[in-house]
Amino acid sequence: MGSSELIFRGHETQPVSDSYSPKPDKPWASVTRPIRYMLREQRLLFVFLGIAIATLIFTLFPASRATQHNFADSITYFPIDTQSKFSNPHRLGFGSSNPTGKIPLGLKRKGLRIVVTGGAGFVGSHLVDRLIARGDSVMVVDNFFTGRKENVMHHFGNPNFELIRHDVVEPLLLETNVVGTLNMLGLAKRVGARFLLTSTSEVYGDPLQHPQKETYWGNVNPIGVRSCYDEGKRTAETLTMDYHRGAGVEVRIARIFNTYGPRMCIDDGRVVSNFVAQALRKEPLTVYGDGKQTRSFQYVSDLVEGLMRLMEGEHVGPFNLGNPGEFTMLELAEVVQETIDPNAKIEFRPNTEDDPHKRKPDISRAKELLGWEPKVSLRKGLPLMVSDFRQRIFGDHKEGSSNNSNNESS
């Protein structure tokens, strides 16, 4: 009975005839018929249920190879697996206030830091070639599903190029003070490793306590021009202690004061490297403000020794690692003059915003618990740094010998 009812449902009132003569359509039949169909047997309920399930799936799993991916502190790019996405270059982060994309004569374009996902693929590798050619720093992220390492091998050795094998459907954590620290803390927790955070004296901001002890909470402008770095390091310390207290991760925290020595970046903007490079290049030493603000400078070998003792010791910290010898900026400039060129001129410029007035570590805690204190004075360590800078700036020849060889050849 059940099966016969299903077969003839809806036909009970229709007479059976050998000849077929369809009834004329009623007005609005094309509208009412689909509505009646949807209302029968709870079909509408199943439609809404399907929509709800689809919404839930796309909410929980939004990432796919065709979606946009964002990377902290970088340009946003779309996966470059189809040519259609290049029809509008502004979608790929090339947009600017200059619609022609041309740089006016006399102005040098500033290179960008760019992440390209799928950069080892067909179209992607050609895009990377263009970006490198115009002077950008490019990080390629590719899982080599369709891309090939050979497509970008000609950029190996270029300091503006970096390649990461990674599938962008998984999170990519590029380093920042906070994100990098959080990523490494998670790794330390998983493998049971000891974690050393190299924090900074910048957590003290423009200190109201002098010299600064580790118990001092600091005086930081949370919205100032330096706050991204200052607050980033303060947050990194917070995360480190949270993982220590909450997850049992073994941690160490060092607050590093101004450090100098060989292998420093020549043009990193730090005061010691600035003065040394300027003096070697016969440029004026730029002093910001009145030059009376103070800093303390430790040689790199002293810092390394302090970090080793901290990492191998049993104390969490934080520990100030710095040289308590305090110099004004003018005094530092004079030491650089004595070491490199007594005739070097000093040029004063307006001071930068939120520049700390004083900075000097109290290292009593490091002395007592780590048995550490710096050994190298500024006047002893600076010539070692100058020798390294001179070699890198002028090559294998000394500054004077380079000039003499030019005079002899003329």
Short mmCIF file of C-alpha atoms in Angstrom, two decimals:
data_model
loop_
_atom_site.label_atom_id
_atom_site.label_comp_id
_atom_site.label_asym_id
_atom_site.label_seq_id
_atom_site.Cartn_x
_atom_site.Cartn_y
_atom_site.Cartn_z
CA MET A 1 0.00 0.00 0.00
CA GLY A 2 2.71 2.44 0.90
CA SER A 3 4.45 2.15 -2.43
CA SER A 4 1.24 2.49 -4.47
CA GLU A 5 0.30 5.62 -2.59
CA LEU A 6 3.64 7.18 -3.45
CA ILE A 7 3.27 6.25 -7.12
CA PHE A 8 -0.19 7.74 -7.60
CA ARG A 9 -0.01 10.65 -5.17
CA GLY A 10 -1.43 13.79 -6.74
CA HIS A 11 -3.33 11.89 -9.46
CA GLU A 12 -6.38 10.64 -7.59
CA THR A 13 -8.71 13.27 -9.02
CA GLN A 14 -7.47 12.99 -12.58
CA PRO A 15 -9.60 10.79 -14.88
CA VAL A 16 -7.83 8.10 -16.83
CA SER A 17 -8.13 8.51 -20.58
CA ASP A 18 -6.56 6.91 -23.58
CA SER A 19 -6.04 10.32 -25.17
CA TYR A 20 -3.98 13.08 -23.57
CA SER A 21 -5.46 16.58 -23.55
CA PRO A 22 -3.53 18.96 -21.23
CA LYS A 23 -5.47 21.65 -19.41
CA PRO A 24 -4.68 25.25 -20.28
CA ASP A 25 -2.29 26.95 -17.83
CA LYS A 26 -3.97 29.11 -15.24
CA PRO A 27 -2.87 32.72 -14.77
CA TRP A 28 0.17 33.04 -12.45
CA ALA A 29 0.82 29.29 -12.67
CA SER A 30 4.49 29.89 -13.37
CA VAL A 31 4.73 31.73 -10.03
CA THR A 32 2.52 29.63 -7.79
CA ARG A 33 3.72 26.23 -8.98
CA PRO A 34 7.36 26.64 -7.69
CA ILE A 35 6.03 28.05 -4.41
CA ARG A 36 3.73 25.07 -3.88
CA TYR A 37 6.59 22.74 -4.74
CA MET A 38 8.88 24.32 -2.14
CA LEU A 39 6.19 24.19 0.55
CA ARG A 40 5.44 20.50 0.08
CA GLU A 41 7.15 17.90 2.25
CA GLN A 42 9.22 20.52 4.17
CA ARG A 43 11.50 21.19 1.19
CA LEU A 44 11.98 24.83 2.31
CA LEU A 45 13.24 23.64 5.68
CA PHE A 46 15.93 21.55 4.00
CA VAL A 47 16.98 24.53 1.84
CA PHE A 48 17.53 26.74 4.91
CA LEU A 49 19.31 23.89 6.67
CA GLY A 50 21.71 23.56 3.71
CA ILE A 51 22.39 27.28 3.73
CA ALA A 52 23.14 27.17 7.46
CA ILE A 53 25.57 24.26 7.04
CA ALA A 54 27.37 25.99 4.16
CA THR A 55 27.68 29.21 6.19
CA LEU A 56 29.14 27.31 9.11
CA ILE A 57 31.70 25.56 6.90
CA PHE A 58 32.90 28.80 5.27
CA THR A 59 33.08 30.50 8.66
CA LEU A 60 35.19 27.77 10.25
CA PHE A 61 37.39 27.13 7.20
CA PRO A 62 37.82 30.46 5.41
CA ALA A 63 41.33 29.90 4.08
CA SER A 64 41.88 28.54 0.62
CA ARG A 65 44.35 28.93 -2.20
CA ALA A 66 42.14 31.52 -3.81
CA THR A 67 41.85 33.84 -0.81
CA GLN A 68 43.80 36.90 0.16
CA HIS A 69 46.62 36.51 2.69
CA ASN A 70 48.01 39.24 4.93
CA PHE A 71 51.50 39.39 6.34
CA ALA A 72 52.45 41.68 9.19
CA ASP A 73 54.53 44.72 8.19
CA SER A 74 54.44 43.90 4.50
CA ILE A 75 52.52 44.36 1.28
CA THR A 76 49.34 42.27 0.89
CA TYR A 77 49.37 39.96 -2.12
CA PHE A 78 46.97 37.54 -3.69
CA PRO A 79 48.15 34.04 -4.62
CA ILE A 80 49.42 34.43 -8.15
CA ASP A 81 48.20 31.28 -9.86
CA THR A 82 46.07 32.96 -12.56
CA GLN A 83 46.84 35.76 -14.97
CA SER A 84 43.47 37.43 -14.36
CA LYS A 85 44.62 38.72 -11.00
CA PHE A 86 47.23 40.88 -12.69
CA SER A 87 44.71 42.86 -14.74
CA ASN A 88 44.70 45.56 -12.05
CA PRO A 89 48.13 46.10 -10.48
CA HIS A 90 46.64 48.10 -7.59
CA ARG A 91 45.18 44.83 -6.23
CA LEU A 92 48.72 43.59 -5.72
CA GLY A 93 49.88 46.51 -3.63
CA PHE A 94 51.37 48.60 -6.44
CA GLY A 95 48.89 51.45 -5.97
CA SER A 96 50.23 54.91 -5.17
CA SER A 97 49.20 58.55 -5.39
CA ASN A 98 51.11 58.76 -8.66
CA PRO A 99 48.81 57.13 -11.26
CA THR A 100 51.56 56.85 -13.87
CA GLY A 101 53.77 54.81 -11.55
CA LYS A 102 56.78 56.90 -12.68
CA ILE A 103 59.30 58.48 -10.34
CA PRO A 104 60.03 62.18 -11.00
CA LEU A 105 63.51 62.96 -12.25
CA GLY A 106 66.02 63.55 -9.48
CA LEU A 107 64.17 61.41 -6.93
CA LYS A 108 65.31 57.91 -6.03
CA ARG A 109 62.54 55.41 -5.41
CA LYS A 110 62.59 53.80 -1.97
CA GLY A 111 62.55 50.01 -2.14
CA LEU A 112 59.75 48.08 -0.49
CA ARG A 113 59.71 44.89 1.56
CA ILE A 114 57.39 42.53 -0.27
CA VAL A 115 56.11 39.02 0.38
CA VAL A 116 55.06 37.10 -2.74
CA THR A 117 53.08 33.90 -2.22
CA GLY A 118 53.43 31.43 -5.08
CA GLY A 119 56.52 33.37 -6.13
CA ALA A 120 58.24 30.29 -7.56
CA GLY A 121 55.42 29.61 -10.01
CA PHE A 122 55.09 30.63 -13.67
CA VAL A 123 53.66 34.14 -13.36
CA GLY A 124 54.93 34.64 -9.83
CA SER A 125 58.58 34.14 -10.72
CA HIS A 126 58.34 36.75 -13.48
CA LEU A 127 56.81 39.18 -10.98
CA VAL A 128 59.69 38.53 -8.58
CA ASP A 129 62.16 39.31 -11.38
CA ARG A 130 60.56 42.72 -11.88
CA LEU A 131 60.42 43.53 -8.19
CA ILE A 132 64.07 42.60 -7.65
CA ALA A 133 65.07 44.59 -10.73
CA ARG A 134 63.47 47.76 -9.37
CA GLY A 135 65.25 47.44 -6.02
CA ASP A 136 62.67 45.87 -3.72
CA SER A 137 63.43 43.32 -1.01
CA VAL A 138 61.39 40.21 -1.78
CA MET A 139 60.48 37.23 0.35
CA VAL A 140 59.03 34.36 -1.68
CA VAL A 141 56.70 31.93 0.08
CA ASP A 142 55.90 28.82 -1.94
CA ASN A 143 55.02 25.17 -1.21
CA PHE A 144 56.36 24.07 -4.65
CA PHE A 145 53.09 22.31 -5.51
CA THR A 146 53.24 23.83 -8.98
CA GLY A 147 56.17 26.22 -8.48
CA ARG A 148 59.80 25.29 -9.04
CA LYS A 149 62.88 26.34 -7.14
CA GLU A 150 64.69 26.61 -10.48
CA ASN A 151 62.43 29.55 -11.38
CA VAL A 152 64.05 31.73 -8.72
CA MET A 153 67.50 30.16 -8.34
CA HIS A 154 69.12 33.03 -10.22
CA HIS A 155 68.30 35.28 -7.24
CA PHE A 156 70.16 33.09 -4.73
CA GLY A 157 72.93 35.13 -3.16
CA ASN A 158 71.07 38.40 -3.66
CA PRO A 159 70.73 40.07 -0.22
CA ASN A 160 67.33 41.44 -1.28
CA PHE A 161 65.90 37.95 -1.86
CA GLU A 162 64.69 35.30 0.55
CA LEU A 163 62.88 32.02 -0.10
CA ILE A 164 60.64 30.22 2.40
CA ARG A 165 59.07 26.84 1.66
CA HIS A 166 55.64 27.14 3.21
CA ASP A 167 52.00 26.44 2.34
CA VAL A 168 50.01 29.64 2.79
CA VAL A 169 46.91 27.75 3.89
CA GLU A 170 48.77 27.48 7.20
CA PRO A 171 49.67 30.57 9.29
CA LEU A 172 52.96 32.25 8.43
CA LEU A 173 54.45 34.11 11.40
CA LEU A 174 56.92 36.71 10.23
CA GLU A 175 59.09 38.14 12.96
CA THR A 176 58.08 41.10 15.07
CA ASN A 177 58.82 41.79 18.71
CA VAL A 178 55.51 40.29 19.81
CA VAL A 179 54.63 37.70 17.17
CA GLY A 180 58.15 36.32 16.92
CA THR A 181 58.41 36.03 20.69
CA LEU A 182 55.03 34.30 20.91
CA ASN A 183 55.99 31.86 18.16
CA MET A 184 59.29 30.93 19.82
CA LEU A 185 57.69 30.63 23.26
CA GLY A 186 55.25 28.13 21.79
CA LEU A 187 58.16 26.17 20.35
CA ALA A 188 60.02 26.24 23.68
CA LYS A 189 56.89 24.96 25.42
CA ARG A 190 56.44 22.10 22.93
CA VAL A 191 60.03 20.84 23.08
CA GLY A 192 60.82 21.75 26.70
CA ALA A 193 63.59 24.18 25.81
CA ARG A 194 64.96 27.09 27.82
CA PHE A 195 64.00 30.43 26.28
CA LEU A 196 66.18 33.56 26.38
CA LEU A 197 64.53 36.89 25.57
CA THR A 198 66.92 39.66 24.55
CA SER A 199 64.93 42.67 25.64
CA THR A 200 66.20 46.23 25.76
CA SER A 201 66.81 49.25 27.96
CA GLU A 202 64.12 50.94 25.87
CA VAL A 203 61.54 49.34 28.19
CA TYR A 204 62.50 52.12 30.64
CA GLY A 205 61.53 54.80 28.13
CA ASP A 206 62.65 58.28 29.21
CA PRO A 207 63.48 57.21 32.76
CA LEU A 208 62.71 59.23 35.87
CA GLN A 209 65.03 56.95 37.87
CA HIS A 210 68.79 57.19 37.37
CA PRO A 211 70.58 54.85 37.09
CA GLN A 212 67.88 52.36 36.12
CA LYS A 213 67.28 49.25 38.23
CA GLU A 214 65.39 46.19 37.02
CA THR A 215 62.60 46.96 39.50
CA TYR A 216 61.86 50.28 37.76
CA TRP A 217 58.67 50.06 35.66
CA GLY A 218 59.70 52.75 33.19
CA ASN A 219 58.30 55.94 31.70
CA VAL A 220 57.12 55.13 28.17
CA ASN A 221 54.88 57.12 25.85
CA PRO A 222 52.51 54.41 24.52
CA ILE A 223 51.59 56.41 21.39
CA GLY A 224 54.92 58.06 20.62
CA VAL A 225 57.15 57.60 17.61
CA ARG A 226 59.32 55.12 19.53
CA SER A 227 56.41 53.25 21.13
CA CYS A 228 56.20 50.49 18.52
CA TYR A 229 59.62 49.21 19.57
CA ASP A 230 59.40 50.16 23.26
CA GLU A 231 55.95 48.69 23.87
CA GLY A 232 56.70 45.73 21.63
CA LYS A 233 59.59 44.74 23.88
CA ARG A 234 57.56 45.38 27.02
CA THR A 235 54.83 43.11 25.65
CA ALA A 236 57.44 40.49 24.77
CA GLU A 237 58.60 40.50 28.40
CA THR A 238 54.97 40.12 29.53
CA LEU A 239 54.41 37.12 27.27
CA THR A 240 57.66 35.54 28.41
CA MET A 241 56.71 35.77 32.08
CA ASP A 242 53.15 34.56 31.34
CA TYR A 243 54.53 31.44 29.66
CA HIS A 244 56.90 30.98 32.59
CA ARG A 245 54.21 31.29 35.25
CA GLY A 246 51.30 29.73 33.38
CA ALA A 247 52.93 27.03 31.25
CA GLY A 248 56.09 26.28 33.20
CA VAL A 249 58.44 27.36 30.40
CA GLU A 250 61.97 27.99 31.64
CA VAL A 251 62.85 31.54 30.62
CA ARG A 252 65.59 34.15 30.97
CA ILE A 253 65.25 37.89 30.28
CA ALA A 254 68.13 40.26 29.47
CA ARG A 255 67.68 44.03 29.12
CA ILE A 256 70.46 45.10 26.79
CA PHE A 257 71.85 48.63 26.83
CA ASN A 258 73.68 50.31 23.93
CA THR A 259 76.15 47.88 22.40
CA TYR A 260 78.83 48.44 19.75
CA GLY A 261 81.58 46.50 17.99
CA PRO A 262 82.59 44.84 14.71
CA ARG A 263 79.88 43.56 12.34
CA MET A 264 77.44 46.33 13.24
CA CYS A 265 75.41 47.56 10.31
CA ILE A 266 77.23 50.60 8.98
CA ASP A 267 74.11 52.67 8.30
CA ASP A 268 71.73 51.38 10.98
CA GLY A 269 71.13 54.82 12.48
CA ARG A 270 72.64 54.01 15.88
CA VAL A 271 74.75 56.76 17.36
CA VAL A 272 78.09 54.91 17.55
CA SER A 273 77.89 53.50 14.03
CA ASN A 274 76.71 56.91 12.75
CA PHE A 275 79.67 58.76 14.27
CA VAL A 276 82.26 56.18 13.16
CA ALA A 277 80.97 55.96 9.57
CA GLN A 278 80.69 59.76 9.28
CA ALA A 279 84.20 60.33 10.59
CA LEU A 280 85.69 57.73 8.21
CA ARG A 281 83.82 59.29 5.27
CA LYS A 282 85.00 62.80 6.22
CA GLU A 283 81.44 63.85 6.98
CA PRO A 284 80.33 66.01 9.93
CA LEU A 285 79.27 64.11 13.04
CA THR A 286 75.55 64.76 13.48
CA VAL A 287 74.53 65.49 17.06
CA TYR A 288 70.81 65.78 17.72
CA GLY A 289 69.66 68.36 20.24
CA ASP A 290 72.25 69.96 22.51
CA GLY A 291 74.26 66.76 22.81
CA LYS A 292 73.89 66.58 26.59
CA GLN A 293 71.71 63.46 26.61
CA THR A 294 73.62 60.47 27.99
CA ARG A 295 74.05 56.84 27.02
CA SER A 296 76.16 53.91 28.23
CA PHE A 297 78.11 51.85 25.70
CA GLN A 298 79.24 48.23 26.12
CA TYR A 299 81.49 46.26 23.79
CA VAL A 300 79.90 43.27 22.11
CA SER A 301 82.16 40.67 23.73
CA ASP A 302 81.05 41.84 27.17
CA LEU A 303 77.41 41.45 26.19
CA VAL A 304 77.97 37.94 24.84
CA GLU A 305 79.61 36.92 28.08
CA GLY A 306 76.66 38.29 30.06
CA LEU A 307 74.14 36.46 27.88
CA MET A 308 76.04 33.20 28.25
CA ARG A 309 76.12 33.50 32.02
CA LEU A 310 72.44 34.36 32.14
CA MET A 311 71.42 31.48 29.90
CA GLU A 312 73.51 28.97 31.82
CA GLY A 313 72.54 30.29 35.25
CA GLU A 314 69.52 29.62 37.42
CA HIS A 315 67.99 33.10 37.59
CA VAL A 316 65.10 34.24 35.42
CA GLY A 317 65.82 37.96 35.49
CA PRO A 318 65.33 40.49 34.10
CA PHE A 319 68.97 41.53 34.22
CA ASN A 320 70.46 44.80 33.00
CA LEU A 321 73.40 44.04 30.71
CA GLY A 322 75.29 47.23 29.94
CA ASN A 323 78.37 49.27 30.75
CA PRO A 324 77.67 51.77 33.55
CA GLY A 325 80.20 54.18 32.06
CA GLU A 326 78.06 57.18 31.08
CA PHE A 327 78.84 59.56 28.18
CA THR A 328 77.04 62.54 26.74
CA MET A 329 76.67 62.57 22.97
CA LEU A 330 79.24 65.35 22.75
CA GLU A 331 81.69 63.29 24.82
CA LEU A 332 81.14 60.31 22.53
CA ALA A 333 81.78 62.53 19.49
CA GLU A 334 85.06 63.67 21.06
CA VAL A 335 86.17 60.06 21.60
CA VAL A 336 85.40 59.31 17.95
CA GLN A 337 87.40 62.38 16.90
CA GLU A 338 90.36 61.23 19.01
CA THR A 339 90.19 57.74 17.52
CA ILE A 340 89.63 58.58 13.83
CA ASP A 341 90.02 62.22 12.88
CA PRO A 342 90.73 65.10 15.29
CA ASN A 343 89.57 67.54 12.57
CA ALA A 344 86.12 65.97 12.19
CA LYS A 345 83.43 68.62 12.50
CA ILE A 346 80.30 68.38 14.63
CA GLU A 347 76.96 69.39 13.16
CA PHE A 348 73.94 70.01 15.40
CA ARG A 349 70.45 69.10 14.28
CA PRO A 350 67.00 69.28 15.93
CA ASN A 351 66.44 66.52 18.42
CA THR A 352 64.17 63.58 17.68
CA GLU A 353 60.84 63.13 19.45
CA ASP A 354 60.78 61.25 22.78
CA ASP A 355 64.58 60.93 22.85
CA PRO A 356 65.51 59.75 26.38
CA HIS A 357 67.53 62.31 28.32
CA LYS A 358 69.54 59.82 30.40
CA ARG A 359 70.33 56.14 30.16
CA LYS A 360 72.62 54.25 32.53
CA PRO A 361 72.25 50.69 33.88
CA ASP A 362 72.46 49.66 37.48
CA ILE A 363 74.22 46.29 37.14
CA SER A 364 74.35 45.38 40.83
CA ARG A 365 72.03 42.43 40.27
CA ALA A 366 74.14 41.02 37.42
CA LYS A 367 77.28 41.41 39.51
CA GLU A 368 75.77 39.60 42.47
CA LEU A 369 73.83 36.79 40.80
CA LEU A 370 75.73 36.26 37.54
CA GLY A 371 79.20 37.32 38.59
CA TRP A 372 79.28 39.54 35.51
CA GLU A 373 80.50 43.04 34.74
CA PRO A 374 81.90 44.59 31.55
CA LYS A 375 85.67 44.58 30.99
CA VAL A 376 86.18 46.64 27.81
CA SER A 377 86.16 50.44 28.06
CA LEU A 378 84.91 52.68 25.25
CA ARG A 379 88.39 53.93 24.41
CA LYS A 380 89.66 50.34 24.17
CA GLY A 381 86.75 48.88 22.22
CA LEU A 382 86.09 51.70 19.77
CA PRO A 383 89.36 51.25 17.77
CA LEU A 384 88.41 47.60 17.17
CA MET A 385 85.09 48.69 15.70
CA VAL A 386 86.75 51.43 13.64
CA SER A 387 89.14 48.90 12.09
CA ASP A 388 86.20 46.73 11.01
CA PHE A 389 84.26 49.70 9.60
CA ARG A 390 87.28 51.02 7.73
CA GLN A 391 87.81 47.67 6.02
CA ARG A 392 84.15 47.37 5.02
CA ILE A 393 83.81 50.96 3.82
CA PHE A 394 87.05 51.23 1.88
CA GLY A 395 87.72 47.59 1.09
CA ASP A 396 91.15 46.01 1.48
CA HIS A 397 92.95 49.36 1.38
CA LYS A 398 93.26 51.90 4.13
CA GLU A 399 91.68 55.27 3.52
CA GLY A 400 95.01 56.99 3.03
CA SER A 401 96.49 54.32 0.77
CA SER A 402 93.38 54.48 -1.39
CA ASN A 403 93.80 58.21 -1.87
CA ASN A 404 97.55 57.85 -2.55
CA SER A 405 96.95 55.23 -5.24
CA ASN A 406 94.47 57.55 -6.92
CA ASN A 407 96.98 60.42 -6.89
CA GLU A 408 99.74 58.24 -8.31
CA SER A 409 97.56 57.07 -11.18
CA SER A 410 96.54 60.62 -12.15
#
